[in-house]
Amino acid sequence: MVISQLVRETAKRLSENPLFEAEQMVMAVCNLDRTELVLKGRNEASEEEKEKVNDMVLRRLKGEPLQYIIGECEFMSLKFYTERGVLIPRSDTETLVEKILDFTDENKEYKVLDICTGTGCIGISIANYRKKAEVKLLDISDIAINLAKRNIILNNVNDRVFAEKEDILKDYPKDKYDIIVSNPPYIESDVIDTLQVEVKDYEPHLALDGGKDGLIFYRRIADIAPKMLNVGGILAFEIGYNQGSKVLEIMKKSFYNIQIIKDLCGNDRVVIGIRR
Ligand code: GLN
């Protein structure tokens, strides 16, 4: 069977974005980029390659997210490695990065802290688009920190981005920053079991669970952020669609000019404020 045929046959077995997912699987297995997939469409696929694609399809049909199966994804037009145990970067989260880019200037230096960094997608993207930013990534999970370190190297920002393990509910860095960003766990504990199979059965609950009311991390970070931010520094959170007014209320004590920003679907997605 030739490669283009393998893509078509694989697509027939898949249900969500079948052609896209089939192409992604074949590209990963045969080690091809999009152009090569077209150019080498008439090359024969080996038995081993067909077998590997078949295994991927079986995993996908059980509900495992494509990004864990192929081990990578795209975020802010950059490539990130993904791995079980670490939340998959979401396109919604690009709203948070875009907002930080709006607030910053290409030619200025910034010290940035990304709390609950996961893959590192937020902090690494900021470093990529703001070449003078120095970024620290924090996460409680060893798997996340190791993955974030691989993503730092993948994106060639290892001179300015550093990843460290930290339990932010217990401790915090003693350095000063200009910008603190976080997409923390924010789902209410009781809601997690109602989420789709891809999320509740495959993604780490540690990265999702924001406690009984979903707000534990917002309270904690809004409380410690003023100690780490220079005056006029920025705190920006990703939030759930129904958390805007609650997080705004939490931030009021130490922040002003607080804005709630919507994502491309029209849901409240980011809250950003300036330290008093
Ligand atoms: N900050 C990471 C992301 O946006 C991880 C978020 C999390 O683990 N809650 O993907």
PDB file of N, CA, C and O in Angstrom, residues 71-148:
ATOM      1  N   GLY A  71       2.410  12.657  20.106  1.00  0.00           N
ATOM      2  CA  GLY A  71       3.473  13.205  20.952  1.00  0.00           C
ATOM      3  C   GLY A  71       3.834  14.647  20.694  1.00  0.00           C
ATOM      4  O   GLY A  71       4.861  15.131  21.180  1.00  0.00           O
ATOM      5  N   GLU A  72       2.997  15.347  19.943  1.00  0.00           N
ATOM      6  CA  GLU A  72       3.269  16.778  19.735  1.00  0.00           C
ATOM      7  C   GLU A  72       2.003  17.519  19.335  1.00  0.00           C
ATOM      8  O   GLU A  72       0.982  16.901  19.001  1.00  0.00           O
ATOM      9  N   CYS A  73       2.088  18.853  19.395  1.00  0.00           N
ATOM     10  CA  CYS A  73       0.962  19.673  18.955  1.00  0.00           C
ATOM     11  C   CYS A  73       1.483  21.051  18.566  1.00  0.00           C
ATOM     12  O   CYS A  73       2.669  21.349  18.750  1.00  0.00           O
ATOM     13  N   GLU A  74       0.581  21.871  18.032  1.00  0.00           N
ATOM     14  CA  GLU A  74       0.967  23.230  17.654  1.00  0.00           C
ATOM     15  C   GLU A  74       0.275  24.218  18.580  1.00  0.00           C
ATOM     16  O   GLU A  74      -0.885  24.025  18.952  1.00  0.00           O
ATOM     17  N   PHE A  75       1.003  25.252  18.973  1.00  0.00           N
ATOM     18  CA  PHE A  75       0.444  26.302  19.832  1.00  0.00           C
ATOM     19  C   PHE A  75       1.146  27.594  19.464  1.00  0.00           C
ATOM     20  O   PHE A  75       2.379  27.622  19.393  1.00  0.00           O
ATOM     21  N   MET A  76       0.384  28.647  19.185  1.00  0.00           N
ATOM     22  CA  MET A  76       0.976  29.927  18.759  1.00  0.00           C
ATOM     23  C   MET A  76       1.941  29.720  17.572  1.00  0.00           C
ATOM     24  O   MET A  76       2.997  30.342  17.501  1.00  0.00           O
ATOM     25  N   SER A  77       1.554  28.821  16.652  1.00  0.00           N
ATOM     26  CA  SER A  77       2.362  28.494  15.461  1.00  0.00           C
ATOM     27  C   SER A  77       3.730  27.905  15.802  1.00  0.00           C
ATOM     28  O   SER A  77       4.643  27.930  14.975  1.00  0.00           O
ATOM     29  N   LEU A  78       3.883  27.385  17.015  1.00  0.00           N
ATOM     30  CA  LEU A  78       5.136  26.746  17.421  1.00  0.00           C
ATOM     31  C   LEU A  78       4.838  25.272  17.726  1.00  0.00           C
ATOM     32  O   LEU A  78       3.696  24.911  18.015  1.00  0.00           O
ATOM     33  N   LYS A  79       5.886  24.460  17.685  1.00  0.00           N
ATOM     34  CA  LYS A  79       5.702  23.038  17.987  1.00  0.00           C
ATOM     35  C   LYS A  79       6.027  22.763  19.457  1.00  0.00           C
ATOM     36  O   LYS A  79       7.009  23.291  19.983  1.00  0.00           O
ATOM     37  N   PHE A  80       5.200  21.967  20.097  1.00  0.00           N
ATOM     38  CA  PHE A  80       5.438  21.542  21.478  1.00  0.00           C
ATOM     39  C   PHE A  80       5.280  20.036  21.582  1.00  0.00           C
ATOM     40  O   PHE A  80       4.358  19.462  21.008  1.00  0.00           O
ATOM     41  N   TYR A  81       6.184  19.400  22.358  1.00  0.00           N
ATOM     42  CA  TYR A  81       6.005  17.990  22.665  1.00  0.00           C
ATOM     43  C   TYR A  81       4.880  17.865  23.684  1.00  0.00           C
ATOM     44  O   TYR A  81       4.726  18.733  24.571  1.00  0.00           O
ATOM     45  N   THR A  82       4.106  16.796  23.568  1.00  0.00           N
ATOM     46  CA  THR A  82       3.037  16.520  24.528  1.00  0.00           C
ATOM     47  C   THR A  82       3.248  15.107  25.060  1.00  0.00           C
ATOM     48  O   THR A  82       3.857  14.269  24.379  1.00  0.00           O
ATOM     49  N   GLU A  83       2.721  14.861  26.243  1.00  0.00           N
ATOM     50  CA  GLU A  83       2.968  13.560  26.872  1.00  0.00           C
ATOM     51  C   GLU A  83       1.903  13.320  27.924  1.00  0.00           C
ATOM     52  O   GLU A  83       1.458  14.276  28.582  1.00  0.00           O
ATOM     53  N   ARG A  84       1.490  12.048  28.104  1.00  0.00           N
ATOM     54  CA  ARG A  84       0.529  11.732  29.172  1.00  0.00           C
ATOM     55  C   ARG A  84       1.095  12.264  30.482  1.00  0.00           C
ATOM     56  O   ARG A  84       2.285  12.190  30.724  1.00  0.00           O
ATOM     57  N   GLY A  85       0.198  12.818  31.326  1.00  0.00           N
ATOM     58  CA  GLY A  85       0.666  13.366  32.592  1.00  0.00           C
ATOM     59  C   GLY A  85       0.770  14.882  32.554  1.00  0.00           C
ATOM     60  O   GLY A  85       0.947  15.524  33.582  1.00  0.00           O
ATOM     61  N   VAL A  86       0.660  15.466  31.357  1.00  0.00           N
ATOM     62  CA  VAL A  86       0.752  16.928  31.222  1.00  0.00           C
ATOM     63  C   VAL A  86      -0.393  17.394  30.333  1.00  0.00           C
ATOM     64  O   VAL A  86      -0.663  16.790  29.286  1.00  0.00           O
ATOM     65  N   LEU A  87      -1.057  18.477  30.756  1.00  0.00           N
ATOM     66  CA  LEU A  87      -2.202  18.986  29.992  1.00  0.00           C
ATOM     67  C   LEU A  87      -1.803  19.356  28.564  1.00  0.00           C
ATOM     68  O   LEU A  87      -0.746  19.936  28.338  1.00  0.00           O
ATOM     69  N   ILE A  88      -2.668  19.021  27.601  1.00  0.00           N
ATOM     70  CA  ILE A  88      -2.426  19.367  26.193  1.00  0.00           C
ATOM     71  C   ILE A  88      -2.716  20.864  26.000  1.00  0.00           C
ATOM     72  O   ILE A  88      -3.770  21.344  26.429  1.00  0.00           O
ATOM     73  N   PRO A  89      -1.808  21.609  25.374  1.00  0.00           N
ATOM     74  CA  PRO A  89      -2.082  23.032  25.113  1.00  0.00           C
ATOM     75  C   PRO A  89      -3.377  23.205  24.302  1.00  0.00           C
ATOM     76  O   PRO A  89      -3.639  22.431  23.381  1.00  0.00           O
ATOM     77  N   ARG A  90      -4.182  24.193  24.701  1.00  0.00           N
ATOM     78  CA  ARG A  90      -5.464  24.472  24.040  1.00  0.00           C
ATOM     79  C   ARG A  90      -5.360  25.749  23.210  1.00  0.00           C
ATOM     80  O   ARG A  90      -4.687  26.692  23.641  1.00  0.00           O
ATOM     81  N   SER A  91      -6.109  25.797  22.107  1.00  0.00           N
ATOM     82  CA  SER A  91      -6.096  27.037  21.321  1.00  0.00           C
ATOM     83  C   SER A  91      -6.696  28.194  22.129  1.00  0.00           C
ATOM     84  O   SER A  91      -6.307  29.347  21.951  1.00  0.00           O
ATOM     85  N   ASP A  92      -7.623  27.912  23.049  1.00  0.00           N
ATOM     86  CA  ASP A  92      -8.186  28.971  23.916  1.00  0.00           C
ATOM     87  C   ASP A  92      -7.082  29.730  24.652  1.00  0.00           C
ATOM     88  O   ASP A  92      -7.194  30.933  24.901  1.00  0.00           O
ATOM     89  N   THR A  93      -6.037  28.992  25.017  1.00  0.00           N
ATOM     90  CA  THR A  93      -4.957  29.586  25.809  1.00  0.00           C
ATOM     91  C   THR A  93      -4.138  30.594  24.997  1.00  0.00           C
ATOM     92  O   THR A  93      -3.455  31.455  25.556  1.00  0.00           O
ATOM     93  N   GLU A  94      -4.245  30.509  23.667  1.00  0.00           N
ATOM     94  CA  GLU A  94      -3.549  31.493  22.829  1.00  0.00           C
ATOM     95  C   GLU A  94      -4.060  32.912  23.110  1.00  0.00           C
ATOM     96  O   GLU A  94      -3.325  33.882  22.964  1.00  0.00           O
ATOM     97  N   THR A  95      -5.324  33.011  23.549  1.00  0.00           N
ATOM     98  CA  THR A  95      -5.889  34.320  23.908  1.00  0.00           C
ATOM     99  C   THR A  95      -5.045  34.991  24.999  1.00  0.00           C
ATOM    100  O   THR A  95      -4.795  36.195  24.953  1.00  0.00           O
ATOM    101  N   LEU A  96      -4.607  34.184  25.969  1.00  0.00           N
ATOM    102  CA  LEU A  96      -3.789  34.714  27.065  1.00  0.00           C
ATOM    103  C   LEU A  96      -2.433  35.211  26.541  1.00  0.00           C
ATOM    104  O   LEU A  96      -1.984  36.316  26.878  1.00  0.00           O
ATOM    105  N   VAL A  97      -1.802  34.414  25.695  1.00  0.00           N
ATOM    106  CA  VAL A  97      -0.490  34.807  25.149  1.00  0.00           C
ATOM    107  C   VAL A  97      -0.639  36.062  24.278  1.00  0.00           C
ATOM    108  O   VAL A  97       0.143  37.014  24.396  1.00  0.00           O
ATOM    109  N   GLU A  98      -1.678  36.085  23.431  1.00  0.00           N
ATOM    110  CA  GLU A  98      -1.899  37.253  22.555  1.00  0.00           C
ATOM    111  C   GLU A  98      -2.047  38.522  23.386  1.00  0.00           C
ATOM    112  O   GLU A  98      -1.545  39.581  23.018  1.00  0.00           O
ATOM    113  N   LYS A  99      -2.739  38.397  24.522  1.00  0.00           N
ATOM    114  CA  LYS A  99      -2.973  39.579  25.368  1.00  0.00           C
ATOM    115  C   LYS A  99      -1.650  40.083  25.944  1.00  0.00           C
ATOM    116  O   LYS A  99      -1.408  41.284  26.002  1.00  0.00           O
ATOM    117  N   ILE A 100      -0.798  39.152  26.353  1.00  0.00           N
ATOM    118  CA  ILE A 100       0.514  39.548  26.875  1.00  0.00           C
ATOM    119  C   ILE A 100       1.323  40.225  25.762  1.00  0.00           C
ATOM    120  O   ILE A 100       2.011  41.223  25.996  1.00  0.00           O
ATOM    121  N   LEU A 101       1.217  39.718  24.540  1.00  0.00           N
ATOM    122  CA  LEU A 101       1.952  40.336  23.429  1.00  0.00           C
ATOM    123  C   LEU A 101       1.421  41.755  23.182  1.00  0.00           C
ATOM    124  O   LEU A 101       2.189  42.676  22.906  1.00  0.00           O
ATOM    125  N   ASP A 102       0.091  41.956  23.331  1.00  0.00           N
ATOM    126  CA  ASP A 102      -0.497  43.309  23.188  1.00  0.00           C
ATOM    127  C   ASP A 102       0.076  44.275  24.222  1.00  0.00           C
ATOM    128  O   ASP A 102       0.234  45.451  23.961  1.00  0.00           O
ATOM    129  N   PHE A 103       0.304  43.752  25.415  1.00  0.00           N
ATOM    130  CA  PHE A 103       0.736  44.605  26.534  1.00  0.00           C
ATOM    131  C   PHE A 103       2.241  44.861  26.536  1.00  0.00           C
ATOM    132  O   PHE A 103       2.728  45.622  27.351  1.00  0.00           O
ATOM    133  N   THR A 104       2.987  44.162  25.690  1.00  0.00           N
ATOM    134  CA  THR A 104       4.445  44.265  25.736  1.00  0.00           C
ATOM    135  C   THR A 104       5.002  44.764  24.405  1.00  0.00           C
ATOM    136  O   THR A 104       4.281  44.832  23.410  1.00  0.00           O
ATOM    137  N   ASP A 105       6.281  45.051  24.441  1.00  0.00           N
ATOM    138  CA  ASP A 105       6.942  45.711  23.318  1.00  0.00           C
ATOM    139  C   ASP A 105       8.152  44.863  22.927  1.00  0.00           C
ATOM    140  O   ASP A 105       8.897  44.402  23.795  1.00  0.00           O
ATOM    141  N   GLU A 106       8.332  44.661  21.655  1.00  0.00           N
ATOM    142  CA  GLU A 106       9.408  43.807  21.151  1.00  0.00           C
ATOM    143  C   GLU A 106      10.798  44.212  21.650  1.00  0.00           C
ATOM    144  O   GLU A 106      11.664  43.378  21.837  1.00  0.00           O
ATOM    145  N   ASN A 107      11.004  45.518  21.842  1.00  0.00           N
ATOM    146  CA  ASN A 107      12.356  45.999  22.139  1.00  0.00           C
ATOM    147  C   ASN A 107      12.656  46.147  23.625  1.00  0.00           C
ATOM    148  O   ASN A 107      13.726  46.604  23.995  1.00  0.00           O
ATOM    149  N   LYS A 108      11.671  45.812  24.476  1.00  0.00           N
ATOM    150  CA  LYS A 108      11.905  45.995  25.914  1.00  0.00           C
ATOM    151  C   LYS A 108      12.228  44.680  26.599  1.00  0.00           C
ATOM    152  O   LYS A 108      11.841  43.609  26.145  1.00  0.00           O
ATOM    153  N   GLU A 109      12.933  44.813  27.736  1.00  0.00           N
ATOM    154  CA  GLU A 109      13.272  43.618  28.518  1.00  0.00           C
ATOM    155  C   GLU A 109      12.178  43.355  29.553  1.00  0.00           C
ATOM    156  O   GLU A 109      11.673  44.301  30.164  1.00  0.00           O
ATOM    157  N   TYR A 110      11.845  42.102  29.741  1.00  0.00           N
ATOM    158  CA  TYR A 110      10.840  41.746  30.746  1.00  0.00           C
ATOM    159  C   TYR A 110      11.294  40.515  31.502  1.00  0.00           C
ATOM    160  O   TYR A 110      11.908  39.627  30.919  1.00  0.00           O
ATOM    161  N   LYS A 111      10.933  40.485  32.784  1.00  0.00           N
ATOM    162  CA  LYS A 111      11.087  39.237  33.528  1.00  0.00           C
ATOM    163  C   LYS A 111       9.692  38.653  33.718  1.00  0.00           C
ATOM    164  O   LYS A 111       8.788  39.322  34.240  1.00  0.00           O
ATOM    165  N   VAL A 112       9.541  37.430  33.266  1.00  0.00           N
ATOM    166  CA  VAL A 112       8.210  36.805  33.203  1.00  0.00           C
ATOM    167  C   VAL A 112       8.198  35.521  34.035  1.00  0.00           C
ATOM    168  O   VAL A 112       9.170  34.763  34.022  1.00  0.00           O
ATOM    169  N   LEU A 113       7.097  35.304  34.739  1.00  0.00           N
ATOM    170  CA  LEU A 113       6.916  34.065  35.503  1.00  0.00           C
ATOM    171  C   LEU A 113       5.656  33.360  35.010  1.00  0.00           C
ATOM    172  O   LEU A 113       4.585  33.969  34.967  1.00  0.00           O
ATOM    173  N   ASP A 114       5.777  32.090  34.630  1.00  0.00           N
ATOM    174  CA  ASP A 114       4.625  31.281  34.193  1.00  0.00           C
ATOM    175  C   ASP A 114       4.389  30.214  35.259  1.00  0.00           C
ATOM    176  O   ASP A 114       5.188  29.294  35.407  1.00  0.00           O
ATOM    177  N   ILE A 115       3.272  30.372  35.987  1.00  0.00           N
ATOM    178  CA  ILE A 115       2.973  29.462  37.100  1.00  0.00           C
ATOM    179  C   ILE A 115       2.017  28.367  36.617  1.00  0.00           C
ATOM    180  O   ILE A 115       1.028  28.667  35.953  1.00  0.00           O
ATOM    181  N   CYS A 116       2.273  27.116  37.002  1.00  0.00           N
ATOM    182  CA  CYS A 116       1.534  25.938  36.516  1.00  0.00           C
ATOM    183  C   CYS A 116       1.743  25.827  35.012  1.00  0.00           C
ATOM    184  O   CYS A 116       0.812  25.831  34.204  1.00  0.00           O
ATOM    185  N   THR A 117       2.975  25.683  34.614  1.00  0.00           N
ATOM    186  CA  THR A 117       3.354  25.830  33.199  1.00  0.00           C
ATOM    187  C   THR A 117       3.009  24.629  32.321  1.00  0.00           C
ATOM    188  O   THR A 117       2.867  24.767  31.107  1.00  0.00           O
ATOM    189  N   GLY A 118       2.888  23.427  32.900  1.00  0.00           N
ATOM    190  CA  GLY A 118       2.572  22.246  32.072  1.00  0.00           C
ATOM    191  C   GLY A 118       3.651  22.010  31.020  1.00  0.00           C
ATOM    192  O   GLY A 118       4.835  21.878  31.330  1.00  0.00           O
ATOM    193  N   THR A 119       3.248  22.010  29.746  1.00  0.00           N
ATOM    194  CA  THR A 119       4.212  21.834  28.643  1.00  0.00           C
ATOM    195  C   THR A 119       5.187  22.997  28.530  1.00  0.00           C
ATOM    196  O   THR A 119       6.194  22.889  27.823  1.00  0.00           O
ATOM    197  N   GLY A 120       4.825  24.130  29.153  1.00  0.00           N
ATOM    198  CA  GLY A 120       5.630  25.347  29.009  1.00  0.00           C
ATOM    199  C   GLY A 120       5.119  26.247  27.900  1.00  0.00           C
ATOM    200  O   GLY A 120       5.723  27.275  27.584  1.00  0.00           O
ATOM    201  N   CYS A 121       3.975  25.865  27.306  1.00  0.00           N
ATOM    202  CA  CYS A 121       3.518  26.539  26.079  1.00  0.00           C
ATOM    203  C   CYS A 121       3.358  28.053  26.246  1.00  0.00           C
ATOM    204  O   CYS A 121       3.704  28.811  25.322  1.00  0.00           O
ATOM    205  N   ILE A 122       2.865  28.521  27.397  1.00  0.00           N
ATOM    206  CA  ILE A 122       2.613  29.961  27.540  1.00  0.00           C
ATOM    207  C   ILE A 122       3.943  30.717  27.630  1.00  0.00           C
ATOM    208  O   ILE A 122       4.217  31.626  26.835  1.00  0.00           O
ATOM    209  N   GLY A 123       4.768  30.331  28.594  1.00  0.00           N
ATOM    210  CA  GLY A 123       6.030  31.049  28.802  1.00  0.00           C
ATOM    211  C   GLY A 123       6.969  30.961  27.611  1.00  0.00           C
ATOM    212  O   GLY A 123       7.629  31.937  27.247  1.00  0.00           O
ATOM    213  N   ILE A 124       7.030  29.792  26.988  1.00  0.00           N
ATOM    214  CA  ILE A 124       7.932  29.598  25.841  1.00  0.00           C
ATOM    215  C   ILE A 124       7.447  30.427  24.649  1.00  0.00           C
ATOM    216  O   ILE A 124       8.254  31.038  23.936  1.00  0.00           O
ATOM    217  N   SER A 125       6.132  30.505  24.448  1.00  0.00           N
ATOM    218  CA  SER A 125       5.609  31.339  23.345  1.00  0.00           C
ATOM    219  C   SER A 125       5.938  32.807  23.582  1.00  0.00           C
ATOM    220  O   SER A 125       6.324  33.520  22.648  1.00  0.00           O
ATOM    221  N   ILE A 126       5.771  33.252  24.824  1.00  0.00           N
ATOM    222  CA  ILE A 126       6.100  34.656  25.121  1.00  0.00           C
ATOM    223  C   ILE A 126       7.581  34.900  24.820  1.00  0.00           C
ATOM    224  O   ILE A 126       7.947  35.881  24.173  1.00  0.00           O
ATOM    225  N   ALA A 127       8.427  33.979  25.237  1.00  0.00           N
ATOM    226  CA  ALA A 127       9.869  34.140  24.980  1.00  0.00           C
ATOM    227  C   ALA A 127      10.167  34.148  23.483  1.00  0.00           C
ATOM    228  O   ALA A 127      11.035  34.882  23.011  1.00  0.00           O
ATOM    229  N   ASN A 128       9.432  33.334  22.739  1.00  0.00           N
ATOM    230  CA  ASN A 128       9.675  33.282  21.293  1.00  0.00           C
ATOM    231  C   ASN A 128       9.316  34.598  20.601  1.00  0.00           C
ATOM    232  O   ASN A 128      10.011  35.045  19.691  1.00  0.00           O
ATOM    233  N   TYR A 129       8.212  35.215  21.042  1.00  0.00           N
ATOM    234  CA  TYR A 129       7.749  36.439  20.367  1.00  0.00           C
ATOM    235  C   TYR A 129       8.252  37.721  21.028  1.00  0.00           C
ATOM    236  O   TYR A 129       8.053  38.804  20.486  1.00  0.00           O
ATOM    237  N   ARG A 130       8.873  37.579  22.197  1.00  0.00           N
ATOM    238  CA  ARG A 130       9.476  38.751  22.862  1.00  0.00           C
ATOM    239  C   ARG A 130      10.931  38.383  23.180  1.00  0.00           C
ATOM    240  O   ARG A 130      11.234  37.843  24.240  1.00  0.00           O
ATOM    241  N   LYS A 131      11.805  38.673  22.239  1.00  0.00           N
ATOM    242  CA  LYS A 131      13.168  38.137  22.273  1.00  0.00           C
ATOM    243  C   LYS A 131      14.003  38.640  23.455  1.00  0.00           C
ATOM    244  O   LYS A 131      15.063  38.098  23.736  1.00  0.00           O
ATOM    245  N   LYS A 132      13.530  39.713  24.113  1.00  0.00           N
ATOM    246  CA  LYS A 132      14.299  40.199  25.263  1.00  0.00           C
ATOM    247  C   LYS A 132      13.690  39.776  26.597  1.00  0.00           C
ATOM    248  O   LYS A 132      14.125  40.251  27.640  1.00  0.00           O
ATOM    249  N   ALA A 133      12.696  38.914  26.545  1.00  0.00           N
ATOM    250  CA  ALA A 133      12.077  38.451  27.789  1.00  0.00           C
ATOM    251  C   ALA A 133      12.895  37.300  28.381  1.00  0.00           C
ATOM    252  O   ALA A 133      13.420  36.457  27.656  1.00  0.00           O
ATOM    253  N   GLU A 134      12.996  37.326  29.717  1.00  0.00           N
ATOM    254  CA  GLU A 134      13.596  36.205  30.437  1.00  0.00           C
ATOM    255  C   GLU A 134      12.472  35.542  31.226  1.00  0.00           C
ATOM    256  O   GLU A 134      11.726  36.234  31.926  1.00  0.00           O
ATOM    257  N   VAL A 135      12.331  34.245  31.082  1.00  0.00           N
ATOM    258  CA  VAL A 135      11.123  33.584  31.578  1.00  0.00           C
ATOM    259  C   VAL A 135      11.447  32.439  32.529  1.00  0.00           C
ATOM    260  O   VAL A 135      12.335  31.629  32.252  1.00  0.00           O
ATOM    261  N   LYS A 136      10.711  32.396  33.651  1.00  0.00           N
ATOM    262  CA  LYS A 136      10.815  31.236  34.535  1.00  0.00           C
ATOM    263  C   LYS A 136       9.505  30.458  34.493  1.00  0.00           C
ATOM    264  O   LYS A 136       8.421  31.041  34.578  1.00  0.00           O
ATOM    265  N   LEU A 137       9.610  29.145  34.333  1.00  0.00           N
ATOM    266  CA  LEU A 137       8.441  28.270  34.280  1.00  0.00           C
ATOM    267  C   LEU A 137       8.385  27.441  35.556  1.00  0.00           C
ATOM    268  O   LEU A 137       9.388  26.847  35.935  1.00  0.00           O
ATOM    269  N   LEU A 138       7.217  27.403  36.203  1.00  0.00           N
ATOM    270  CA  LEU A 138       7.076  26.609  37.426  1.00  0.00           C
ATOM    271  C   LEU A 138       5.963  25.588  37.287  1.00  0.00           C
ATOM    272  O   LEU A 138       4.920  25.866  36.685  1.00  0.00           O
ATOM    273  N   ASP A 139       6.180  24.418  37.874  1.00  0.00           N
ATOM    274  CA  ASP A 139       5.113  23.423  37.949  1.00  0.00           C
ATOM    275  C   ASP A 139       5.425  22.482  39.105  1.00  0.00           C
ATOM    276  O   ASP A 139       6.599  22.279  39.442  1.00  0.00           O
ATOM    277  N   ILE A 140       4.371  21.910  39.683  1.00  0.00           N
ATOM    278  CA  ILE A 140       4.578  20.970  40.786  1.00  0.00           C
ATOM    279  C   ILE A 140       4.975  19.581  40.275  1.00  0.00           C
ATOM    280  O   ILE A 140       5.550  18.770  40.999  1.00  0.00           O
ATOM    281  N   SER A 141       4.670  19.302  38.993  1.00  0.00           N
ATOM    282  CA  SER A 141       4.836  17.953  38.454  1.00  0.00           C
ATOM    283  C   SER A 141       6.213  17.754  37.809  1.00  0.00           C
ATOM    284  O   SER A 141       6.638  18.549  36.965  1.00  0.00           O
ATOM    285  N   ASP A 142       6.880  16.649  38.187  1.00  0.00           N
ATOM    286  CA  ASP A 142       8.181  16.329  37.583  1.00  0.00           C
ATOM    287  C   ASP A 142       8.042  16.049  36.094  1.00  0.00           C
ATOM    288  O   ASP A 142       8.898  16.424  35.305  1.00  0.00           O
ATOM    289  N   ILE A 143       6.946  15.367  35.726  1.00  0.00           N
ATOM    290  CA  ILE A 143       6.742  15.044  34.302  1.00  0.00           C
ATOM    291  C   ILE A 143       6.629  16.347  33.519  1.00  0.00           C
ATOM    292  O   ILE A 143       7.205  16.500  32.438  1.00  0.00           O
ATOM    293  N   ALA A 144       5.870  17.309  34.078  1.00  0.00           N
ATOM    294  CA  ALA A 144       5.692  18.598  33.389  1.00  0.00           C
ATOM    295  C   ALA A 144       7.028  19.334  33.257  1.00  0.00           C
ATOM    296  O   ALA A 144       7.360  19.838  32.179  1.00  0.00           O
ATOM    297  N   ILE A 145       7.792  19.373  34.334  1.00  0.00           N
ATOM    298  CA  ILE A 145       9.060  20.122  34.291  1.00  0.00           C
ATOM    299  C   ILE A 145      10.022  19.494  33.278  1.00  0.00           C
ATOM    300  O   ILE A 145      10.657  20.198  32.489  1.00  0.00           O
ATOM    301  N   ASN A 146      10.088  18.165  33.259  1.00  0.00           N
ATOM    302  CA  ASN A 146      10.971  17.515  32.273  1.00  0.00           C
ATOM    303  C   ASN A 146      10.514  17.777  30.846  1.00  0.00           C
ATOM    304  O   ASN A 146      11.335  18.016  29.952  1.00  0.00           O
ATOM    305  N   LEU A 147       9.195  17.763  30.644  1.00  0.00           N
ATOM    306  CA  LEU A 147       8.660  18.031  29.300  1.00  0.00           C
ATOM    307  C   LEU A 147       8.906  19.495  28.920  1.00  0.00           C
ATOM    308  O   LEU A 147       9.310  19.799  27.792  1.00  0.00           O
ATOM    309  N   ALA A 148       8.670  20.401  29.876  1.00  0.00           N
ATOM    310  CA  ALA A 148       8.896  21.826  29.602  1.00  0.00           C
ATOM    311  C   ALA A 148      10.359  22.059  29.211  1.00  0.00           C
ATOM    312  O   ALA A 148      10.647  22.834  28.288  1.00  0.00           O
TER     313      ALA A 148
END
